[in-house]
C-alpha cells in the first residue's frame, strides 16, 4: 500500500482536473457533489473557530491550500494575512490568480526544511492542516509535516486546526489515506499543544471508517455512504453534477442530526483544534 508517491499523485490529480474540485475532493462524484460537500466542510470550520473567539484568525498559514476553497472562510473570520502552501505548482498558480492580494508558494511539507522561509513569517495566529495529513501515509513524512506546522504556530495562544477521522487505532484504508488517532497527533505535537475543541464535518456525506464490525451504527453510516456514492457514481456524466448536488441537499439534514447526536465521532471526518499553551 505504501508505494504511492504523494507529490506525483497530487500533481496528476490537479493536471487531470484542472480548476475542478475533483482535484481535491471525491474525484468520481462530480463538481455538484463536491461544491455542496465543501460548503459543509467550510461551515464546520466556521463553527469551531467561531466557538473559540479568543483564538485569533488575523494571520493564517494554510497547508495544502489546493484551490483556495477556504479563502471565503478566512475572509469572513477577519484574516488580513493569509499564506497558502501546496506541493502542486498548478494549484498555487490557480490560487495566485483567484486571490492576487494573498501569498501562495510551492512547498513540500515532508521535507525537513522549508524552501521559502524568506517569503513568509515565522509564526501565525492560526495554522491549518485540513485534509492533508492523512494523505501522508508514511509515518516519518507525517511526523515531519505535523512538526513543521506546529513550528509555525504563534508562541502564545496560537492554534492549529487539522482534520482526520481520528480513529481509535491508526489504520491505512487506501493507498493514499491513513487514518490516525488523536493519541498519535498529540504524541507528535507534545504537551505544549492542547486539544481545545472538536467539530464533526460529516456523518454520511463522507466515507466512514467503522470502529467495529459489531457496531450496528457504524455499519449503517458506512452503508448509507456507499449507497449515496454509488448512486452518484452510476449517474451518467451529463447528469452527475445535478444529481450530486441534489443528494447533498436532500441528505444534509440527516447528516447534521447524526453529527449532533455524536454517532459520527471517531467514524467520520472531524476538525480538531489545538492551542499552544
mmCIF file of C-alpha atoms in Angstrom:
data_model
loop_
_atom_site.group_PDB
_atom_site.id
_atom_site.type_symbol
_atom_site.label_atom_id
_atom_site.label_comp_id
_atom_site.label_asym_id
_atom_site.label_seq_id
_atom_site.Cartn_x
_atom_site.Cartn_y
_atom_site.Cartn_z
ATOM 1 C CA UNK A 1 0.000 0.000 0.000
ATOM 2 C CA UNK A 2 2.856 2.420 0.701
ATOM 3 C CA UNK A 3 4.164 2.549 -2.871
ATOM 4 C CA UNK A 4 2.278 5.683 -3.836
ATOM 5 C CA UNK A 5 4.204 8.934 -4.272
ATOM 6 C CA UNK A 6 2.358 11.855 -2.670
ATOM 7 C CA UNK A 7 3.846 14.557 -4.874
ATOM 8 C CA UNK A 8 3.221 12.696 -8.133
ATOM 9 C CA UNK A 9 -0.286 11.741 -7.039
ATOM 10 C CA UNK A 10 -1.418 15.321 -6.381
ATOM 11 C CA UNK A 11 0.279 16.794 -9.408
ATOM 12 C CA UNK A 12 -1.557 14.248 -11.544
ATOM 13 C CA UNK A 13 -4.875 14.908 -9.768
ATOM 14 C CA UNK A 14 -4.617 18.630 -10.489
ATOM 15 C CA UNK A 15 -3.478 18.071 -14.070
ATOM 16 C CA UNK A 16 -6.445 15.773 -14.756
ATOM 17 C CA UNK A 17 -8.991 18.002 -13.025
ATOM 18 C CA UNK A 18 -7.717 21.488 -13.784
ATOM 19 C CA UNK A 19 -9.596 24.049 -11.666
ATOM 20 C CA UNK A 20 -12.183 21.471 -10.575
ATOM 21 C CA UNK A 21 -12.936 20.414 -7.014
ATOM 22 C CA UNK A 22 -12.452 16.851 -8.217
ATOM 23 C CA UNK A 23 -8.738 17.646 -7.853
ATOM 24 C CA UNK A 24 -9.124 17.919 -4.077
ATOM 25 C CA UNK A 25 -12.444 16.235 -3.287
ATOM 26 C CA UNK A 26 -14.098 12.981 -4.319
ATOM 27 C CA UNK A 27 -12.988 12.755 -7.927
ATOM 28 C CA UNK A 28 -15.639 10.261 -9.079
ATOM 29 C CA UNK A 29 -18.631 12.175 -7.700
ATOM 30 C CA UNK A 30 -18.539 15.326 -9.815
ATOM 31 C CA UNK A 31 -18.377 19.030 -9.059
ATOM 32 C CA UNK A 32 -22.008 19.210 -7.946
ATOM 33 C CA UNK A 33 -21.413 16.906 -5.006
ATOM 34 C CA UNK A 34 -18.014 18.397 -4.180
ATOM 35 C CA UNK A 35 -19.210 22.002 -4.247
ATOM 36 C CA UNK A 36 -22.063 21.164 -1.896
ATOM 37 C CA UNK A 37 -19.915 18.991 0.360
ATOM 38 C CA UNK A 38 -17.264 21.691 0.585
ATOM 39 C CA UNK A 39 -19.895 24.071 1.887
ATOM 40 C CA UNK A 40 -20.352 21.645 4.780
ATOM 41 C CA UNK A 41 -16.581 21.458 5.291
ATOM 42 C CA UNK A 42 -16.338 25.245 5.393
ATOM 43 C CA UNK A 43 -19.328 25.525 7.710
ATOM 44 C CA UNK A 44 -17.604 23.161 10.148
ATOM 45 C CA UNK A 45 -14.504 25.373 10.134
ATOM 46 C CA UNK A 46 -16.627 28.455 10.838
ATOM 47 C CA UNK A 47 -18.434 26.681 13.693
ATOM 48 C CA UNK A 48 -15.340 25.540 15.541
ATOM 49 C CA UNK A 49 -13.456 28.815 15.151
ATOM 50 C CA UNK A 50 -16.478 30.979 15.989
ATOM 51 C CA UNK A 51 -16.941 28.896 19.143
ATOM 52 C CA UNK A 52 -13.407 29.835 20.197
ATOM 53 C CA UNK A 53 -13.314 33.633 19.738
ATOM 54 C CA UNK A 54 -10.159 34.069 21.816
ATOM 55 C CA UNK A 55 -8.199 32.330 19.055
ATOM 56 C CA UNK A 56 -7.121 34.959 16.574
ATOM 57 C CA UNK A 57 -7.583 34.431 12.843
ATOM 58 C CA UNK A 58 -5.807 37.603 11.770
ATOM 59 C CA UNK A 59 -2.861 35.711 10.256
ATOM 60 C CA UNK A 60 -3.358 32.270 8.725
ATOM 61 C CA UNK A 61 -0.895 29.722 7.362
ATOM 62 C CA UNK A 62 -2.788 27.135 5.301
ATOM 63 C CA UNK A 63 -1.061 23.902 4.347
ATOM 64 C CA UNK A 64 -2.234 22.088 1.193
ATOM 65 C CA UNK A 65 -4.203 25.132 0.117
ATOM 66 C CA UNK A 66 -5.349 23.355 -3.069
ATOM 67 C CA UNK A 67 -7.736 25.608 -4.993
ATOM 68 C CA UNK A 68 -8.056 28.086 -2.132
ATOM 69 C CA UNK A 69 -11.527 26.842 -1.263
ATOM 70 C CA UNK A 70 -11.333 28.106 2.317
ATOM 71 C CA UNK A 71 -10.490 31.648 1.213
ATOM 72 C CA UNK A 72 -14.029 32.979 1.838
ATOM 73 C CA UNK A 73 -13.934 31.443 5.337
ATOM 74 C CA UNK A 74 -10.702 33.208 6.223
ATOM 75 C CA UNK A 75 -12.103 36.492 4.910
ATOM 76 C CA UNK A 76 -15.292 36.032 6.926
ATOM 77 C CA UNK A 77 -13.233 35.395 10.063
ATOM 78 C CA UNK A 78 -11.242 38.588 9.579
ATOM 79 C CA UNK A 79 -7.916 37.313 8.249
ATOM 80 C CA UNK A 80 -5.764 40.063 6.789
ATOM 81 C CA UNK A 81 -2.653 37.926 6.273
ATOM 82 C CA UNK A 82 -3.259 34.597 4.518
ATOM 83 C CA UNK A 83 -0.448 32.466 3.186
ATOM 84 C CA UNK A 84 -1.100 29.161 1.455
ATOM 85 C CA UNK A 85 1.332 26.431 0.508
ATOM 86 C CA UNK A 86 0.870 23.399 -1.706
ATOM 87 C CA UNK A 87 3.044 20.730 -3.267
ATOM 88 C CA UNK A 88 1.496 21.308 -6.692
ATOM 89 C CA UNK A 89 2.551 24.256 -8.871
ATOM 90 C CA UNK A 90 -0.745 24.194 -10.747
ATOM 91 C CA UNK A 91 -2.694 24.588 -7.505
ATOM 92 C CA UNK A 92 -0.524 27.514 -6.459
ATOM 93 C CA UNK A 93 -0.966 29.191 -9.867
ATOM 94 C CA UNK A 94 -4.743 28.819 -9.504
ATOM 95 C CA UNK A 95 -4.699 30.424 -6.040
ATOM 96 C CA UNK A 96 -2.497 33.302 -7.173
ATOM 97 C CA UNK A 97 -4.957 34.062 -9.944
ATOM 98 C CA UNK A 98 -8.017 33.722 -7.701
ATOM 99 C CA UNK A 99 -6.594 35.629 -4.717
ATOM 100 C CA UNK A 100 -3.957 38.038 -6.064
ATOM 101 C CA UNK A 101 -3.577 40.012 -2.833
ATOM 102 C CA UNK A 102 -2.534 36.952 -0.818
ATOM 103 C CA UNK A 103 0.655 34.905 -0.913
ATOM 104 C CA UNK A 104 0.993 31.345 -2.197
ATOM 105 C CA UNK A 105 4.140 29.267 -2.603
ATOM 106 C CA UNK A 106 5.071 25.752 -3.653
ATOM 107 C CA UNK A 107 6.229 23.872 -0.571
ATOM 108 C CA UNK A 108 6.692 20.217 0.356
ATOM 109 C CA UNK A 109 5.591 19.505 3.920
ATOM 110 C CA UNK A 110 7.538 16.263 4.052
ATOM 111 C CA UNK A 111 10.989 17.792 3.605
ATOM 112 C CA UNK A 112 12.990 18.652 6.696
ATOM 113 C CA UNK A 113 13.460 22.313 5.804
ATOM 114 C CA UNK A 114 11.187 24.976 4.388
ATOM 115 C CA UNK A 115 12.101 26.154 0.891
ATOM 116 C CA UNK A 116 10.760 29.721 1.068
ATOM 117 C CA UNK A 117 11.475 30.993 4.579
ATOM 118 C CA UNK A 118 12.104 34.487 3.226
ATOM 119 C CA UNK A 119 8.555 34.594 1.787
ATOM 120 C CA UNK A 120 6.512 34.184 4.959
ATOM 121 C CA UNK A 121 6.557 34.921 8.652
ATOM 122 C CA UNK A 122 7.977 32.698 11.358
ATOM 123 C CA UNK A 123 4.709 32.398 13.289
ATOM 124 C CA UNK A 124 0.977 32.685 12.583
ATOM 125 C CA UNK A 125 -2.122 33.026 14.734
ATOM 126 C CA UNK A 126 -3.761 30.049 13.030
ATOM 127 C CA UNK A 127 -2.065 27.236 11.147
ATOM 128 C CA UNK A 128 -4.205 24.710 9.300
ATOM 129 C CA UNK A 129 -3.602 21.202 8.032
ATOM 130 C CA UNK A 130 -7.066 20.404 6.709
ATOM 131 C CA UNK A 131 -7.438 17.285 4.542
ATOM 132 C CA UNK A 132 -3.712 16.815 4.083
ATOM 133 C CA UNK A 133 -2.026 14.953 6.942
ATOM 134 C CA UNK A 134 -3.982 11.732 6.473
ATOM 135 C CA UNK A 135 -2.734 11.636 2.882
ATOM 136 C CA UNK A 136 0.820 11.248 4.217
ATOM 137 C CA UNK A 137 0.730 7.507 4.724
ATOM 138 C CA UNK A 138 4.412 7.237 5.598
ATOM 139 C CA UNK A 139 4.696 7.830 9.348
ATOM 140 C CA UNK A 140 8.025 9.644 9.120
ATOM 141 C CA UNK A 141 6.641 12.032 6.485
ATOM 142 C CA UNK A 142 3.526 12.567 8.589
ATOM 143 C CA UNK A 143 5.508 13.392 11.717
ATOM 144 C CA UNK A 144 7.798 15.727 9.780
ATOM 145 C CA UNK A 145 4.827 17.598 8.294
ATOM 146 C CA UNK A 146 2.942 17.892 11.572
ATOM 147 C CA UNK A 147 6.085 19.061 13.342
ATOM 148 C CA UNK A 148 6.662 21.732 10.701
ATOM 149 C CA UNK A 149 3.105 23.001 11.036
ATOM 150 C CA UNK A 150 3.426 23.127 14.815
ATOM 151 C CA UNK A 151 6.589 25.188 14.354
ATOM 152 C CA UNK A 152 4.598 27.920 12.553
ATOM 153 C CA UNK A 153 2.062 28.292 15.362
ATOM 154 C CA UNK A 154 2.324 31.549 17.291
ATOM 155 C CA UNK A 155 4.149 31.002 20.574
ATOM 156 C CA UNK A 156 1.440 32.380 22.852
ATOM 157 C CA UNK A 157 -2.149 31.401 22.157
ATOM 158 C CA UNK A 158 -1.618 30.353 18.546
ATOM 159 C CA UNK A 159 -3.718 27.488 17.219
ATOM 160 C CA UNK A 160 -3.509 24.532 14.851
ATOM 161 C CA UNK A 161 -6.612 23.259 13.033
ATOM 162 C CA UNK A 162 -6.408 19.793 11.483
ATOM 163 C CA UNK A 163 -8.818 17.219 10.096
ATOM 164 C CA UNK A 164 -8.964 13.444 10.202
ATOM 165 C CA UNK A 165 -11.368 10.708 11.201
ATOM 166 C CA UNK A 166 -9.446 10.291 14.493
ATOM 167 C CA UNK A 167 -9.954 6.566 14.635
ATOM 168 C CA UNK A 168 -9.350 4.538 17.790
ATOM 169 C CA UNK A 169 -6.279 2.891 16.248
ATOM 170 C CA UNK A 170 -4.218 4.077 13.259
ATOM 171 C CA UNK A 171 -5.098 2.291 10.041
ATOM 172 C CA UNK A 172 -4.356 2.716 6.354
ATOM 173 C CA UNK A 173 -7.592 2.442 4.393
ATOM 174 C CA UNK A 174 -6.344 3.264 0.873
ATOM 175 C CA UNK A 175 -3.006 3.690 -0.898
ATOM 176 C CA UNK A 176 -3.234 7.453 -0.321
ATOM 177 C CA UNK A 177 -5.106 7.575 3.008
ATOM 178 C CA UNK A 178 -4.000 6.626 6.527
ATOM 179 C CA UNK A 179 -6.378 7.494 9.333
ATOM 180 C CA UNK A 180 -4.762 8.277 12.681
ATOM 181 C CA UNK A 181 -5.941 8.653 16.249
ATOM 182 C CA UNK A 182 -5.914 11.802 18.340
ATOM 183 C CA UNK A 183 -3.395 9.997 20.534
ATOM 184 C CA UNK A 184 -0.984 9.859 17.590
ATOM 185 C CA UNK A 185 -1.457 13.559 16.823
ATOM 186 C CA UNK A 186 -0.999 14.501 20.466
ATOM 187 C CA UNK A 187 2.149 12.393 20.759
ATOM 188 C CA UNK A 188 3.758 14.209 17.834
ATOM 189 C CA UNK A 189 2.566 17.656 18.944
ATOM 190 C CA UNK A 190 3.739 17.236 22.518
ATOM 191 C CA UNK A 191 2.388 18.654 25.735
ATOM 192 C CA UNK A 192 2.623 22.325 24.788
ATOM 193 C CA UNK A 193 -0.192 21.902 22.238
ATOM 194 C CA UNK A 194 -3.529 21.249 23.940
ATOM 195 C CA UNK A 195 -6.702 19.937 22.289
ATOM 196 C CA UNK A 196 -9.365 22.576 22.962
ATOM 197 C CA UNK A 197 -12.250 21.588 20.665
ATOM 198 C CA UNK A 198 -13.551 19.090 18.111
ATOM 199 C CA UNK A 199 -16.157 19.544 15.411
ATOM 200 C CA UNK A 200 -17.682 16.812 13.202
ATOM 201 C CA UNK A 201 -17.708 17.547 9.481
ATOM 202 C CA UNK A 202 -19.679 14.603 8.056
ATOM 203 C CA UNK A 203 -21.610 11.588 9.218
ATOM 204 C CA UNK A 204 -22.833 10.036 5.957
ATOM 205 C CA UNK A 205 -21.620 12.600 3.396
ATOM 206 C CA UNK A 206 -18.028 11.408 3.631
ATOM 207 C CA UNK A 207 -16.509 7.930 3.753
ATOM 208 C CA UNK A 208 -16.787 6.476 7.287
ATOM 209 C CA UNK A 209 -14.233 4.211 8.955
ATOM 210 C CA UNK A 210 -16.304 1.867 11.158
ATOM 211 C CA UNK A 211 -14.783 1.366 14.605
ATOM 212 C CA UNK A 212 -16.003 -2.207 14.756
ATOM 213 C CA UNK A 213 -17.858 -4.682 12.585
ATOM 214 C CA UNK A 214 -20.039 -5.318 15.635
ATOM 215 C CA UNK A 215 -21.235 -1.703 16.000
ATOM 216 C CA UNK A 216 -24.502 -1.523 14.073
ATOM 217 C CA UNK A 217 -24.488 2.289 13.947
ATOM 218 C CA UNK A 218 -21.052 2.316 12.316
ATOM 219 C CA UNK A 219 -22.159 -0.177 9.691
ATOM 220 C CA UNK A 220 -25.287 1.861 8.964
ATOM 221 C CA UNK A 221 -23.217 5.018 8.431
ATOM 222 C CA UNK A 222 -20.900 3.124 6.088
ATOM 223 C CA UNK A 223 -23.819 1.592 4.197
ATOM 224 C CA UNK A 224 -25.511 4.981 3.773
ATOM 225 C CA UNK A 225 -22.297 6.429 2.327
ATOM 226 C CA UNK A 226 -21.883 3.524 -0.102
ATOM 227 C CA UNK A 227 -25.447 3.932 -1.349
ATOM 228 C CA UNK A 228 -25.015 7.680 -1.844
ATOM 229 C CA UNK A 229 -21.642 7.351 -3.556
ATOM 230 C CA UNK A 230 -22.795 4.565 -5.877
ATOM 231 C CA UNK A 231 -25.973 6.440 -6.782
ATOM 232 C CA UNK A 232 -23.938 9.458 -7.861
ATOM 233 C CA UNK A 233 -21.126 7.430 -9.424
ATOM 234 C CA UNK A 234 -23.502 5.405 -11.573
ATOM 235 C CA UNK A 235 -25.311 8.515 -12.825
ATOM 236 C CA UNK A 236 -24.466 9.454 -16.445
ATOM 237 C CA UNK A 237 -21.724 12.076 -16.563
ATOM 238 C CA UNK A 238 -24.031 14.670 -18.112
ATOM 239 C CA UNK A 239 -26.362 14.463 -15.100
ATOM 240 C CA UNK A 240 -23.862 13.770 -12.335
ATOM 241 C CA UNK A 241 -23.331 17.338 -11.157
ATOM 242 C CA UNK A 242 -27.034 17.960 -10.693
ATOM 243 C CA UNK A 243 -27.650 14.615 -9.017
ATOM 244 C CA UNK A 244 -24.664 15.046 -6.719
ATOM 245 C CA UNK A 245 -25.788 18.478 -5.546
ATOM 246 C CA UNK A 246 -29.331 17.196 -5.032
ATOM 247 C CA UNK A 247 -28.108 14.245 -2.961
ATOM 248 C CA UNK A 248 -26.223 16.557 -0.594
ATOM 249 C CA UNK A 249 -29.180 18.944 -0.314
ATOM 250 C CA UNK A 250 -31.594 16.091 0.399
ATOM 251 C CA UNK A 251 -29.449 14.304 2.967
ATOM 252 C CA UNK A 252 -27.661 17.084 4.837
ATOM 253 C CA UNK A 253 -30.434 17.401 7.493
ATOM 254 C CA UNK A 254 -29.967 13.716 8.376
ATOM 255 C CA UNK A 255 -26.190 14.135 8.216
ATOM 256 C CA UNK A 256 -26.448 17.074 10.627
ATOM 257 C CA UNK A 257 -28.714 15.184 13.028
ATOM 258 C CA UNK A 258 -26.351 12.212 13.183
ATOM 259 C CA UNK A 259 -23.446 14.575 13.812
ATOM 260 C CA UNK A 260 -25.262 16.369 16.605
ATOM 261 C CA UNK A 261 -26.049 13.151 18.481
ATOM 262 C CA UNK A 262 -22.399 12.103 18.238
ATOM 263 C CA UNK A 263 -22.731 8.960 16.125
ATOM 264 C CA UNK A 264 -20.026 10.046 13.692
ATOM 265 C CA UNK A 265 -17.294 10.762 16.262
ATOM 266 C CA UNK A 266 -14.292 8.545 15.546
ATOM 267 C CA UNK A 267 -16.070 7.202 12.462
ATOM 268 C CA UNK A 268 -16.141 10.111 10.019
ATOM 269 C CA UNK A 269 -14.268 13.318 9.288
ATOM 270 C CA UNK A 270 -13.755 15.821 12.120
ATOM 271 C CA UNK A 271 -11.852 19.002 12.792
ATOM 272 C CA UNK A 272 -9.608 19.179 15.850
ATOM 273 C CA UNK A 273 -8.395 22.495 17.260
ATOM 274 C CA UNK A 274 -5.162 22.578 19.242
ATOM 275 C CA UNK A 275 -3.860 25.652 21.039
ATOM 276 C CA UNK A 276 -0.354 26.405 22.221
ATOM 277 C CA UNK A 277 -0.100 26.950 25.967
#
